[in-house]
Short mmCIF file of C-alpha atoms in Angstrom, two decimals:
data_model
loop_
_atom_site.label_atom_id
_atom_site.label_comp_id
_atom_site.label_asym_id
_atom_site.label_seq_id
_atom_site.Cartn_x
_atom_site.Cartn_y
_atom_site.Cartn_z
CA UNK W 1 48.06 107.54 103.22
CA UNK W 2 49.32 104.09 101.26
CA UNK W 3 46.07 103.06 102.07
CA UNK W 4 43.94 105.78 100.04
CA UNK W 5 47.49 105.20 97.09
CA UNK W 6 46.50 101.40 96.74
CA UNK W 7 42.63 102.24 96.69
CA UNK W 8 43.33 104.73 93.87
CA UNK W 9 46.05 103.01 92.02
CA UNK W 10 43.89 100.06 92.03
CA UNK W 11 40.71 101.39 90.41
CA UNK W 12 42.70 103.30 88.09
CA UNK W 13 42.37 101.26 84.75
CA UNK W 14 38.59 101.23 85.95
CA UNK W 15 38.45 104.73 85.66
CA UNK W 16 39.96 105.13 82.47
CA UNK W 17 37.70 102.21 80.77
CA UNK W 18 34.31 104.33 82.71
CA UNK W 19 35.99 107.64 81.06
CA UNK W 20 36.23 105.84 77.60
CA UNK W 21 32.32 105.02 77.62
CA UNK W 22 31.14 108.02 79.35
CA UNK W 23 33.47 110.27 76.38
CA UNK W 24 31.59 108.13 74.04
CA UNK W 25 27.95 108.57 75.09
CA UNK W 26 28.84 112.51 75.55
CA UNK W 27 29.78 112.89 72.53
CA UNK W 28 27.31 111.55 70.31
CA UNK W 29 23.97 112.01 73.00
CA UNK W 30 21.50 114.39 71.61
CA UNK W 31 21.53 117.36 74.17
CA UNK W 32 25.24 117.09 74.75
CA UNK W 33 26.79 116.85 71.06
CA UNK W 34 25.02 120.55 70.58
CA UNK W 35 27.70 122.31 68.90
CA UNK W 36 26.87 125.06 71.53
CA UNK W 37 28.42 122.94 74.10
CA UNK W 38 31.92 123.10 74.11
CA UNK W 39 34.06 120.23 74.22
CA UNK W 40 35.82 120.77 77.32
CA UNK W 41 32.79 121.17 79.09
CA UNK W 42 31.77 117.66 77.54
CA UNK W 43 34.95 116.22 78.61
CA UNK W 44 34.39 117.46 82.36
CA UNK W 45 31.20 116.20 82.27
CA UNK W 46 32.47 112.69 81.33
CA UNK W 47 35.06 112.63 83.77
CA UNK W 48 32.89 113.19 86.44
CA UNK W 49 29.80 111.04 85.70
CA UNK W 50 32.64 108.40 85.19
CA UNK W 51 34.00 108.85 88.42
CA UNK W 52 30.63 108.84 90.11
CA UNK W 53 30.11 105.09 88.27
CA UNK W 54 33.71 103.81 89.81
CA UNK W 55 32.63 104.85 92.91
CA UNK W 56 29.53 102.64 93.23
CA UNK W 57 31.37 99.99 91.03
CA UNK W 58 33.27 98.54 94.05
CA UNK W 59 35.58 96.17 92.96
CA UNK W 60 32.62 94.18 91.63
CA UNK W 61 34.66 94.65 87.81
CA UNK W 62 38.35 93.20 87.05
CA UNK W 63 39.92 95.43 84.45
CA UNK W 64 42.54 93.82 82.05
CA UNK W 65 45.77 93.59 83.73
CA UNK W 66 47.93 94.16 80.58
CA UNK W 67 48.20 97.49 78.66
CA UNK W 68 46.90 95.92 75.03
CA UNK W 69 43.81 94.64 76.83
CA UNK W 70 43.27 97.80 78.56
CA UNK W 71 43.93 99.20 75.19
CA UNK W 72 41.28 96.59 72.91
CA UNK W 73 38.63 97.25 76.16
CA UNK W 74 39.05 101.01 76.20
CA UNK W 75 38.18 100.93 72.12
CA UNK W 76 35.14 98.71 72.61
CA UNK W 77 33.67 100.74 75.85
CA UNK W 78 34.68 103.67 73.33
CA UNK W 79 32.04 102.13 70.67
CA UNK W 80 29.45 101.27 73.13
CA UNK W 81 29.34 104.36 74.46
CA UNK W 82 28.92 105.99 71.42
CA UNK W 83 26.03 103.34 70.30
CA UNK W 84 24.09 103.97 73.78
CA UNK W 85 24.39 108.11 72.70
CA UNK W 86 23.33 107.01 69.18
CA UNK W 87 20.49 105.02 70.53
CA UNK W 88 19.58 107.77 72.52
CA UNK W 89 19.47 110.39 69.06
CA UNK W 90 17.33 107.95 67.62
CA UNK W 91 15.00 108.25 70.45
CA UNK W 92 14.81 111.94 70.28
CA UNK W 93 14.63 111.99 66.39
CA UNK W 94 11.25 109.67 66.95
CA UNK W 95 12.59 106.95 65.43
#
């Protein structure tokens, strides 16, 4: 059981930086933004399509160790996010 604590506690601050980019994409992607899809439902989908990208991560990434750089990362994988779903409007605007 400290075992499956230690895997988990470990690739926490990876979640939370995949959560922050998936929220962002999500949000802004074409089929997703709808305003027919509700924002929970956006917000579950997130989660798990982050969860599914820690899981194949490994511990390939090192997340910042202190809480501003978890902080300054979370904002930019916020932004990039959202410029991947904004890239992806474009593409369905046929720009």
């Amino acid at each position: 059981m400290n075992e499956i604590l230690n895997i988990a506690c470990a690739s926490t601050p990876l979640l939370l930086l995949a959560i922050a980019r998936m929220i962002g994409i999500f949000m802004v992607a074409p089929v997703f933004s709808h305003a027919a899809v509700p924002v929970r439902l956006r917000l579950f989908m997130a989660i798990v399509a982050a969860v599914a990208v820690v899981g194949r991560l490994g511990g390939a990434v090192q997340a910042p160790a202190d809480a501003l750089g978890l902080l300054t990362a979370a904002g930019l994988e916020l932004m990039i996010g959202a410029a991947v779903g904004y890239s992806a409007r474009l593409v369905f605007a046929g720009i």
